[in-house]
Short mmCIF file of C-alpha atoms and ligand atoms in Angstrom, two decimals:
data_model
loop_
_atom_site.label_atom_id
_atom_site.label_comp_id
_atom_site.label_asym_id
_atom_site.label_seq_id
_atom_site.Cartn_x
_atom_site.Cartn_y
_atom_site.Cartn_z
CA UNK F 5 33.28 18.45 -20.38
CA UNK F 6 35.45 15.46 -19.36
CA UNK F 7 38.43 16.49 -17.24
CA UNK F 8 40.91 14.83 -19.61
CA UNK F 9 39.85 17.08 -22.47
CA UNK F 10 40.40 20.17 -20.31
CA UNK F 11 43.81 18.87 -19.38
CA UNK F 12 44.67 18.07 -23.00
CA UNK F 13 43.59 21.52 -24.11
CA UNK F 14 45.86 23.20 -21.58
CA UNK F 15 48.80 20.84 -21.94
CA UNK F 16 48.80 19.59 -25.54
CA UNK F 17 47.08 22.33 -27.49
CA UNK F 18 48.51 25.29 -25.60
CA UNK F 19 51.98 23.95 -24.72
CA UNK F 20 52.60 21.19 -27.27
CA UNK F 21 53.38 18.64 -24.55
CA UNK F 22 51.90 15.21 -25.28
CA UNK F 23 49.68 13.31 -22.84
CA UNK F 24 51.23 10.61 -20.65
CA UNK F 25 50.04 6.99 -20.61
CA UNK F 26 47.32 7.62 -18.01
CA UNK F 27 46.04 10.58 -20.02
CA UNK F 28 46.04 8.56 -23.24
CA UNK F 29 44.09 5.80 -21.51
CA UNK F 30 41.52 8.32 -20.25
CA UNK F 31 41.08 9.52 -23.84
CA UNK F 32 40.67 5.96 -25.14
CA UNK F 33 37.97 5.43 -22.50
CA UNK F 34 35.91 8.50 -23.43
CA UNK F 35 32.24 7.86 -24.16
CA UNK F 36 30.88 7.95 -27.72
CA UNK F 37 29.09 11.21 -26.92
CA UNK F 38 32.46 12.87 -26.22
CA UNK F 39 33.94 11.72 -29.53
CA UNK F 40 33.10 14.83 -31.62
CA UNK F 41 34.73 17.11 -29.06
CA UNK F 42 37.76 14.81 -28.82
CA UNK F 43 38.23 14.76 -32.58
CA UNK F 44 37.91 18.53 -32.78
CA UNK F 45 40.58 18.96 -30.10
CA UNK F 46 42.91 16.49 -31.85
CA UNK F 47 42.33 18.38 -35.09
CA UNK F 48 43.11 21.71 -33.40
CA UNK F 49 46.31 20.22 -32.01
CA UNK F 50 47.33 18.94 -35.44
CA UNK F 51 46.58 22.33 -37.07
CA UNK F 52 48.49 24.27 -34.42
CA UNK F 53 51.57 22.06 -34.15
CA UNK F 54 51.77 20.59 -37.69
CA UNK F 55 49.74 22.88 -39.92
CA UNK F 56 47.16 22.11 -42.60
CA UNK F 57 49.47 20.25 -45.03
CA UNK F 58 49.02 16.55 -45.59
CA UNK F 59 52.01 14.41 -46.48
CA UNK F 60 51.20 12.00 -49.29
CA UNK F 61 53.17 8.80 -49.80
CA UNK F 62 53.13 5.76 -52.04
CA UNK F 63 54.57 2.38 -51.05
CA UNK F 64 55.66 -0.65 -53.00
CA UNK F 65 56.87 -4.12 -52.18
CA UNK F 66 60.30 -4.84 -53.66
CA UNK F 67 60.31 -8.37 -52.26
CA UNK F 68 56.98 -9.93 -51.38
CA UNK F 69 56.25 -13.01 -49.27
CA UNK F 70 58.39 -15.86 -47.99
CA UNK F 71 59.47 -13.98 -44.84
CA UNK F 72 61.05 -16.20 -42.14
CA UNK F 73 59.41 -14.21 -39.32
CA UNK F 74 56.04 -15.07 -37.74
CA UNK F 75 54.21 -11.76 -37.19
CA UNK F 76 50.74 -13.21 -36.65
CA UNK F 77 48.94 -10.54 -38.70
CA UNK F 78 51.11 -10.85 -41.78
CA UNK F 79 50.20 -12.61 -45.01
CA UNK F 80 53.84 -12.44 -46.11
CA UNK F 81 55.20 -14.78 -43.47
CA UNK F 82 56.41 -18.03 -45.03
CA UNK F 83 55.39 -19.87 -41.86
CA UNK F 84 51.63 -19.68 -42.44
CA UNK F 85 49.44 -21.17 -45.19
CA UNK F 86 48.76 -17.75 -46.70
CA UNK F 87 48.05 -17.64 -50.45
CA UNK F 88 50.71 -14.90 -50.91
CA UNK F 89 53.65 -16.25 -52.93
CA UNK F 90 57.19 -14.97 -52.96
CA UNK F 91 57.97 -12.50 -55.75
CA UNK F 92 60.57 -9.80 -56.55
CA UNK F 93 59.85 -6.53 -58.35
CA UNK F 94 62.30 -5.69 -61.16
CA UNK F 95 64.07 -2.31 -61.21
CA UNK F 96 62.22 -0.81 -64.23
CA UNK F 97 58.89 -1.63 -62.54
CA UNK F 98 60.16 -0.12 -59.28
CA UNK F 99 61.05 3.12 -61.06
CA UNK F 100 57.66 3.10 -62.79
CA UNK F 101 55.93 2.69 -59.41
CA UNK F 102 57.88 5.70 -58.10
CA UNK F 103 56.88 7.67 -61.20
CA UNK F 104 53.19 6.81 -60.73
CA UNK F 105 53.44 7.82 -57.09
CA UNK F 106 55.09 11.16 -57.94
CA UNK F 107 52.35 11.79 -60.50
CA UNK F 108 49.78 11.92 -57.67
CA UNK F 109 51.70 14.82 -56.11
CA UNK F 110 53.19 12.58 -53.41
CA UNK F 111 56.51 13.63 -51.88
CA UNK F 112 57.39 10.22 -50.41
CA UNK F 113 58.00 6.80 -51.92
CA UNK F 114 58.72 3.91 -49.57
CA UNK F 115 60.38 0.70 -50.75
CA UNK F 116 59.43 -2.27 -48.59
CA UNK F 117 60.76 -5.84 -48.38
CA UNK F 118 59.34 -8.81 -46.48
CA UNK F 119 62.50 -9.90 -44.71
CA UNK F 120 63.91 -10.26 -41.20
CA UNK F 121 66.68 -7.95 -42.38
CA UNK F 122 68.40 -7.30 -45.70
CA UNK F 123 70.81 -9.80 -47.27
CA UNK F 124 73.45 -8.97 -49.91
CA UNK F 125 70.98 -9.46 -52.76
CA UNK F 126 68.43 -7.08 -51.28
CA UNK F 127 71.06 -4.42 -50.56
CA UNK F 128 72.30 -4.72 -54.16
CA UNK F 129 68.73 -4.28 -55.45
CA UNK F 130 68.33 -1.26 -53.19
CA UNK F 131 71.56 0.34 -54.44
CA UNK F 132 70.48 -0.09 -58.03
CA UNK F 133 66.82 0.78 -57.43
CA UNK F 134 67.34 3.91 -55.32
CA UNK F 135 69.93 5.22 -57.80
CA UNK F 136 67.56 4.65 -60.73
CA UNK F 137 64.68 6.38 -58.94
CA UNK F 138 66.79 9.36 -57.91
CA UNK F 139 67.95 9.79 -61.50
CA UNK F 140 64.49 9.58 -63.03
CA UNK F 141 61.89 10.76 -60.51
CA UNK F 142 61.50 13.79 -58.25
CA UNK F 143 60.54 12.14 -54.97
CA UNK F 144 62.01 11.39 -51.55
CA UNK F 145 62.92 7.74 -51.06
CA UNK F 146 62.21 5.89 -47.81
CA UNK F 147 62.78 2.23 -47.03
CA UNK F 148 61.44 -0.54 -44.82
CA UNK F 149 63.68 -3.61 -44.87
CA UNK F 150 63.42 -5.04 -41.36
CA UNK F 151 66.19 -5.14 -38.78
CA UNK F 152 69.50 -3.58 -39.81
CA UNK F 153 73.18 -3.83 -38.95
CA UNK F 154 75.16 -0.63 -38.45
CA UNK F 155 76.85 -1.21 -41.84
CA UNK F 156 73.45 -1.44 -43.54
CA UNK F 157 72.27 1.73 -41.82
CA UNK F 158 75.36 3.53 -43.11
CA UNK F 159 74.85 2.16 -46.59
CA UNK F 160 71.22 3.30 -46.74
CA UNK F 161 72.30 6.79 -45.68
CA UNK F 162 74.93 6.78 -48.43
CA UNK F 163 72.30 5.74 -51.00
CA UNK F 164 70.24 8.79 -50.08
CA UNK F 165 67.41 7.01 -48.25
CA UNK F 166 66.07 9.82 -46.08
CA UNK F 167 63.61 8.00 -43.83
CA UNK F 168 63.48 4.46 -42.48
CA UNK F 169 60.31 2.65 -41.46
CA UNK F 170 60.44 0.00 -38.80
CA UNK F 171 57.22 -0.54 -36.88
CA UNK F 172 57.14 -1.65 -33.27
CA UNK F 173 53.68 -2.99 -34.29
CA UNK F 174 52.25 -3.07 -30.76
CA UNK F 175 53.20 -2.30 -27.15
CA UNK F 176 56.07 -4.07 -25.45
CA UNK F 177 53.82 -6.11 -23.11
CA UNK F 178 51.68 -7.51 -25.95
CA UNK F 179 54.41 -8.03 -28.56
CA UNK F 180 55.26 -11.65 -27.55
CA UNK F 181 51.61 -12.58 -28.30
CA UNK F 182 52.06 -11.38 -31.86
CA UNK F 183 55.67 -12.19 -32.79
CA UNK F 184 57.88 -14.99 -31.42
CA UNK F 185 60.79 -15.01 -33.90
CA UNK F 186 62.28 -11.73 -32.73
CA UNK F 187 61.78 -9.32 -29.84
CA UNK F 188 60.40 -5.84 -29.37
CA UNK F 189 63.81 -4.88 -27.99
CA UNK F 190 65.53 -5.98 -31.22
CA UNK F 191 63.20 -3.68 -33.14
CA UNK F 192 63.94 -0.86 -30.71
CA UNK F 193 67.66 -1.45 -31.35
CA UNK F 194 67.29 -0.90 -35.09
CA UNK F 195 65.27 2.25 -34.44
CA UNK F 196 68.01 3.60 -32.19
CA UNK F 197 70.65 3.06 -34.90
CA UNK F 198 68.43 4.70 -37.51
CA UNK F 199 67.89 7.72 -35.27
CA UNK F 200 71.62 8.13 -34.65
CA UNK F 201 72.37 7.91 -38.39
CA UNK F 202 70.37 11.06 -39.11
CA UNK F 203 67.71 9.27 -41.15
CA UNK F 204 64.18 10.19 -40.13
CA UNK F 205 62.53 7.56 -37.96
CA UNK F 206 59.16 6.22 -39.11
CA UNK F 207 57.61 3.89 -36.56
CA UNK F 208 54.04 2.86 -35.93
CA UNK F 209 52.00 -0.29 -35.71
CA UNK F 210 48.70 -2.07 -36.04
CA UNK F 211 45.65 -1.74 -33.84
CA UNK F 212 43.19 -4.59 -33.41
CA UNK F 213 45.67 -7.42 -32.82
CA UNK F 214 43.88 -8.40 -29.59
CA UNK F 215 45.60 -5.83 -27.38
CA UNK F 216 43.60 -4.36 -24.50
CA UNK F 217 42.71 -0.68 -24.36
CA UNK F 218 45.36 -0.31 -21.64
CA UNK F 219 47.91 -1.83 -24.02
CA UNK F 220 46.84 0.56 -26.75
CA UNK F 221 47.64 3.42 -24.34
CA UNK F 222 50.93 1.72 -23.44
CA UNK F 223 51.83 1.56 -27.13
CA UNK F 224 51.10 5.23 -27.75
CA UNK F 225 53.21 6.18 -24.73
CA UNK F 226 56.10 4.00 -25.92
CA UNK F 227 55.95 5.57 -29.37
CA UNK F 228 55.91 9.02 -27.77
CA UNK F 229 59.06 8.07 -25.86
CA UNK F 230 60.69 7.07 -29.17
CA UNK F 231 59.47 10.37 -30.66
CA UNK F 232 59.39 9.30 -34.33
CA UNK F 233 59.22 11.77 -37.18
CA UNK F 234 56.31 9.75 -38.55
CA UNK F 235 53.83 7.26 -37.09
CA UNK F 236 51.93 5.08 -39.58
CA UNK F 237 48.73 3.78 -38.02
CA UNK F 238 47.35 0.51 -39.42
CA UNK F 239 44.14 -1.24 -38.46
CA UNK F 240 44.13 -5.02 -38.69
CA UNK F 241 42.82 -6.29 -42.00
CA UNK F 242 42.52 -10.00 -41.06
CA UNK F 243 44.39 -12.02 -43.67
CA UNK F 244 43.32 -15.54 -44.69
CA UNK F 245 45.66 -18.23 -43.39
CA UNK F 246 47.32 -16.08 -40.70
CA UNK F 247 46.85 -16.75 -36.95
CA UNK F 248 44.83 -13.49 -36.74
CA UNK F 249 42.79 -14.29 -39.86
CA UNK F 250 39.54 -14.61 -37.91
CA UNK F 251 39.84 -11.56 -35.67
CA UNK F 252 37.13 -8.91 -35.91
CA UNK F 253 38.07 -5.57 -37.45
CA UNK F 254 38.42 -2.54 -35.15
CA UNK F 255 35.17 -0.63 -34.60
CA UNK F 256 35.13 2.69 -36.44
CA UNK F 257 34.60 4.71 -33.26
CA UNK F 258 37.45 2.93 -31.48
CA UNK F 259 39.69 3.65 -34.46
CA UNK F 260 38.81 7.35 -34.32
CA UNK F 261 39.37 7.46 -30.54
CA UNK F 262 42.78 5.89 -31.14
CA UNK F 263 43.69 8.38 -33.88
CA UNK F 264 42.85 11.29 -31.59
CA UNK F 265 44.65 9.68 -28.64
CA UNK F 266 47.83 9.13 -30.69
CA UNK F 267 47.69 12.76 -31.82
CA UNK F 268 47.30 13.96 -28.25
CA UNK F 269 50.25 11.77 -27.26
CA UNK F 270 52.43 13.10 -30.13
CA UNK F 271 51.30 16.60 -31.12
CA UNK F 272 54.10 17.20 -33.67
CA UNK F 273 54.48 13.84 -35.40
CA UNK F 274 53.37 12.99 -38.91
CA UNK F 275 50.43 10.70 -38.14
CA UNK F 276 49.73 8.65 -41.22
CA UNK F 277 46.76 6.59 -42.29
CA UNK F 278 48.19 3.27 -43.43
CA UNK F 279 46.56 -0.12 -44.06
CA UNK F 280 43.09 -1.21 -43.00
CA UNK F 281 41.40 2.20 -42.94
CA UNK F 282 39.13 1.27 -45.85
CA UNK F 283 37.54 -1.65 -44.00
CA UNK F 284 37.64 -0.13 -40.51
CA UNK F 285 36.49 3.40 -41.30
CA UNK F 286 35.07 3.45 -44.82
CA UNK F 287 34.78 6.75 -46.71
CA UNK F 288 33.00 8.67 -43.97
CA UNK F 289 35.38 7.56 -41.24
CA UNK F 290 38.38 8.35 -43.43
CA UNK F 291 37.19 11.92 -43.50
CA UNK F 292 36.56 11.98 -39.75
CA UNK F 293 40.12 10.82 -39.10
CA UNK F 294 41.55 13.56 -41.32
CA UNK F 295 39.54 15.98 -39.18
CA UNK F 296 40.65 14.23 -35.99
CA UNK F 297 44.44 14.21 -35.97
CA UNK F 298 45.65 12.46 -39.15
CA UNK F 299 47.96 14.56 -41.34
CA UNK F 300 49.38 12.05 -43.80
CA UNK F 301 48.08 9.32 -46.08
CA UNK F 302 49.32 6.39 -48.11
CA UNK F 303 47.67 6.73 -51.50
CA UNK F 304 46.99 3.94 -53.95
CA UNK F 305 47.62 0.30 -53.19
CA UNK F 306 49.41 -1.28 -50.25
CA UNK F 307 51.92 -4.15 -50.35
CA UNK F 308 49.59 -7.11 -50.87
CA UNK F 309 46.16 -5.46 -50.69
CA UNK F 310 44.54 -2.61 -52.57
CA UNK F 311 43.59 0.86 -51.38
CA UNK F 312 41.07 3.23 -52.79
CA UNK F 313 42.16 5.12 -55.91
CA UNK F 314 44.62 7.96 -55.19
CA UNK F 315 42.20 10.39 -56.83
CA UNK F 316 39.54 9.68 -54.18
CA UNK F 317 41.91 10.72 -51.40
CA UNK F 318 43.24 13.73 -53.31
CA UNK F 319 39.72 14.98 -53.99
CA UNK F 320 38.87 14.60 -50.32
CA UNK F 321 41.95 16.62 -49.30
CA UNK F 322 40.95 19.33 -51.71
CA UNK F 323 37.44 19.42 -50.31
CA UNK F 324 38.84 19.65 -46.77
CA UNK F 325 41.16 22.49 -47.91
CA UNK F 326 44.21 20.56 -46.80
CA UNK F 327 47.09 21.19 -49.21
CA UNK F 328 49.34 18.30 -50.18
CA UNK F 329 52.79 18.87 -48.70
CA UNK F 330 55.08 19.84 -51.58
CA UNK F 331 58.35 18.07 -52.23
CA UNK F 332 60.23 21.35 -51.73
CA UNK F 333 58.85 21.62 -48.21
CA UNK F 334 60.43 18.32 -47.25
CA UNK F 335 63.92 19.01 -48.57
CA UNK O 6 36.50 -22.72 -62.71
CA UNK O 7 37.80 -21.67 -59.32
CA UNK O 8 37.31 -18.69 -57.01
CA UNK O 9 40.35 -16.45 -57.48
CA UNK O 10 40.33 -15.44 -53.82
CA UNK O 11 39.94 -18.72 -51.88
CA UNK O 12 40.83 -21.21 -54.63
CA UNK O 13 37.77 -23.41 -54.06
CA UNK O 14 35.38 -24.43 -56.79
CA UNK O 15 33.47 -21.36 -57.97
CA UNK O 16 30.35 -23.46 -58.52
CA UNK O 17 30.25 -24.80 -54.95
CA UNK O 18 29.61 -22.80 -51.79
CA UNK O 19 29.07 -19.11 -51.27
CA UNK O 20 31.79 -16.79 -52.55
CA UNK O 21 29.99 -13.51 -51.94
CA UNK O 22 32.41 -12.68 -49.09
CA UNK O 23 35.29 -13.46 -51.46
CA UNK O 24 33.81 -11.17 -54.10
CA UNK O 25 33.41 -8.35 -51.56
CA UNK O 26 36.98 -8.81 -50.29
CA UNK O 27 38.30 -8.81 -53.86
CA UNK O 28 37.37 -5.16 -54.23
CA UNK O 29 40.36 -4.41 -52.00
CA UNK O 30 42.56 -7.40 -52.88
CA UNK O 31 44.18 -8.76 -56.03
CA UNK O 32 43.38 -12.34 -57.08
CA UNK O 33 45.51 -15.05 -55.48
CA UNK O 34 44.42 -18.27 -57.25
CA UNK O 35 44.26 -18.92 -60.96
CA UNK O 36 40.58 -19.27 -61.86
CA UNK O 37 41.47 -21.84 -64.54
CA UNK O 38 43.59 -24.26 -62.52
CA UNK O 39 43.53 -22.99 -58.90
CA UNK O 40 47.32 -22.72 -58.74
CA UNK O 41 48.55 -19.96 -56.43
CA UNK O 42 49.64 -17.11 -58.68
CA UNK O 43 52.68 -14.88 -58.29
CA UNK O 44 51.11 -11.54 -57.53
CA UNK O 45 52.83 -8.15 -57.63
CA UNK O 46 50.90 -5.19 -56.26
CA UNK O 47 52.10 -1.70 -57.29
CA UNK O 48 50.61 1.67 -56.25
CA UNK O 49 48.31 1.91 -59.28
CA UNK O 50 47.54 -1.74 -60.06
CA UNK O 51 48.62 -5.39 -59.88
CA UNK O 52 49.75 -8.31 -62.03
CA UNK O 53 49.06 -11.97 -61.27
CA UNK O 54 50.92 -14.76 -63.05
CA UNK O 55 50.05 -18.45 -63.36
CA UNK O 56 52.87 -20.64 -64.74
CA UNK O 57 50.30 -22.41 -66.90
CA UNK O 58 47.80 -19.68 -67.80
CA UNK O 59 49.89 -16.55 -68.04
CA UNK O 60 49.54 -13.01 -66.74
CA UNK O 61 46.42 -11.19 -65.60
CA UNK O 62 46.42 -7.44 -64.88
CA UNK O 63 44.22 -4.97 -63.03
S1 SF4 M 410 58.90 -9.24 -40.52
FE1 SF4 M 410 57.51 -8.03 -41.84
S2 SF4 M 410 57.14 -9.29 -43.67
FE2 SF4 M 410 58.05 -10.62 -42.11
S3 SF4 M 410 56.29 -11.61 -41.12
FE3 SF4 M 410 56.83 -9.78 -39.89
S4 SF4 M 410 55.55 -8.12 -40.73
FE4 SF4 M 410 55.52 -9.82 -42.24
ZN1 ZN M 411 35.92 -17.91 -52.73
ZN1 ZN M 412 46.37 -21.40 -64.12
#
């Protein structure tokens, strides 16, 4: 057995202490023949330190497209010739989206906006929208609205937003290759404010942006240092018209190695399947990931692309005997 | 008629990759006039609106 798996068993499984960057890199470099054993270990770690429940979430875009930032993977940047047009969701439709999400058994509903940070109009929409959802639907509300000021952090807390998503997207050393309109450190600053406010921190990123395997390990280590409550893991779905539109998708086995490595770096975090899993992993790989460290899913559609039907994921969870985390367990 | 994914003429060129991608994407171009549509994706569906040709739904 590879030495790194022995070490991970003793350190991560037994003691709940995540691997360091060198250990993560060793995991990412494991041979294909070691993959089944790696996934089993990552699954054991997840079961021991998180339990069998799977947290189910739905997401919706409150404001789509026309973003002034230049994240090279993103079809919602207004700086590329992407076919995605700017559009706002009205409040009744937002509440309906929350209701549909709750109907799947999900405990989380995340409201997302394609912005550098919120302006007065977006904050007003959030006040109205979050209030309407809380009155009509039994679900926890999370938000992802870009970089925040301290006043905006405080206002979101007052609205009852319980978790804030802000992805670092990739490691610090690769970030300038992907985004030039703001810095990794600015993102880190927002995350620090969110943490101090008492909101739960949700922070992940996208694999397959052109980062090296060393940089993938660097990213996992930096996330572990941040210690987020939740880590959403996306795989690049190359979008027409974006600078990364012609990149290849991540190989299924590399995606599974990464899932296991992120779990071994962060034994207690909520590690969520987010965008791109359908094209990178397909149905079979989706199952392998749920048996290799993943303990949360986004069900239904994404912000500008579609997912598989929520029922397909819920049936799979049932088959795997993984109960959906109940709303009461999150309160 | 136009391909609702890439906006090019549906009669010219190969759109099989577009058709495959469309299984996990909403339409972006109006098939009648190739205008970019305003598209709203929600967890259980989507709507796509052309100023000229109206609303399409999943
Ligand atoms: S800030 Fe968000 S919406 Fe804007 S380009 Fe970057 S990823 Fe896209
Ligand atoms: Zn086409
Ligand atoms: Zn039209």
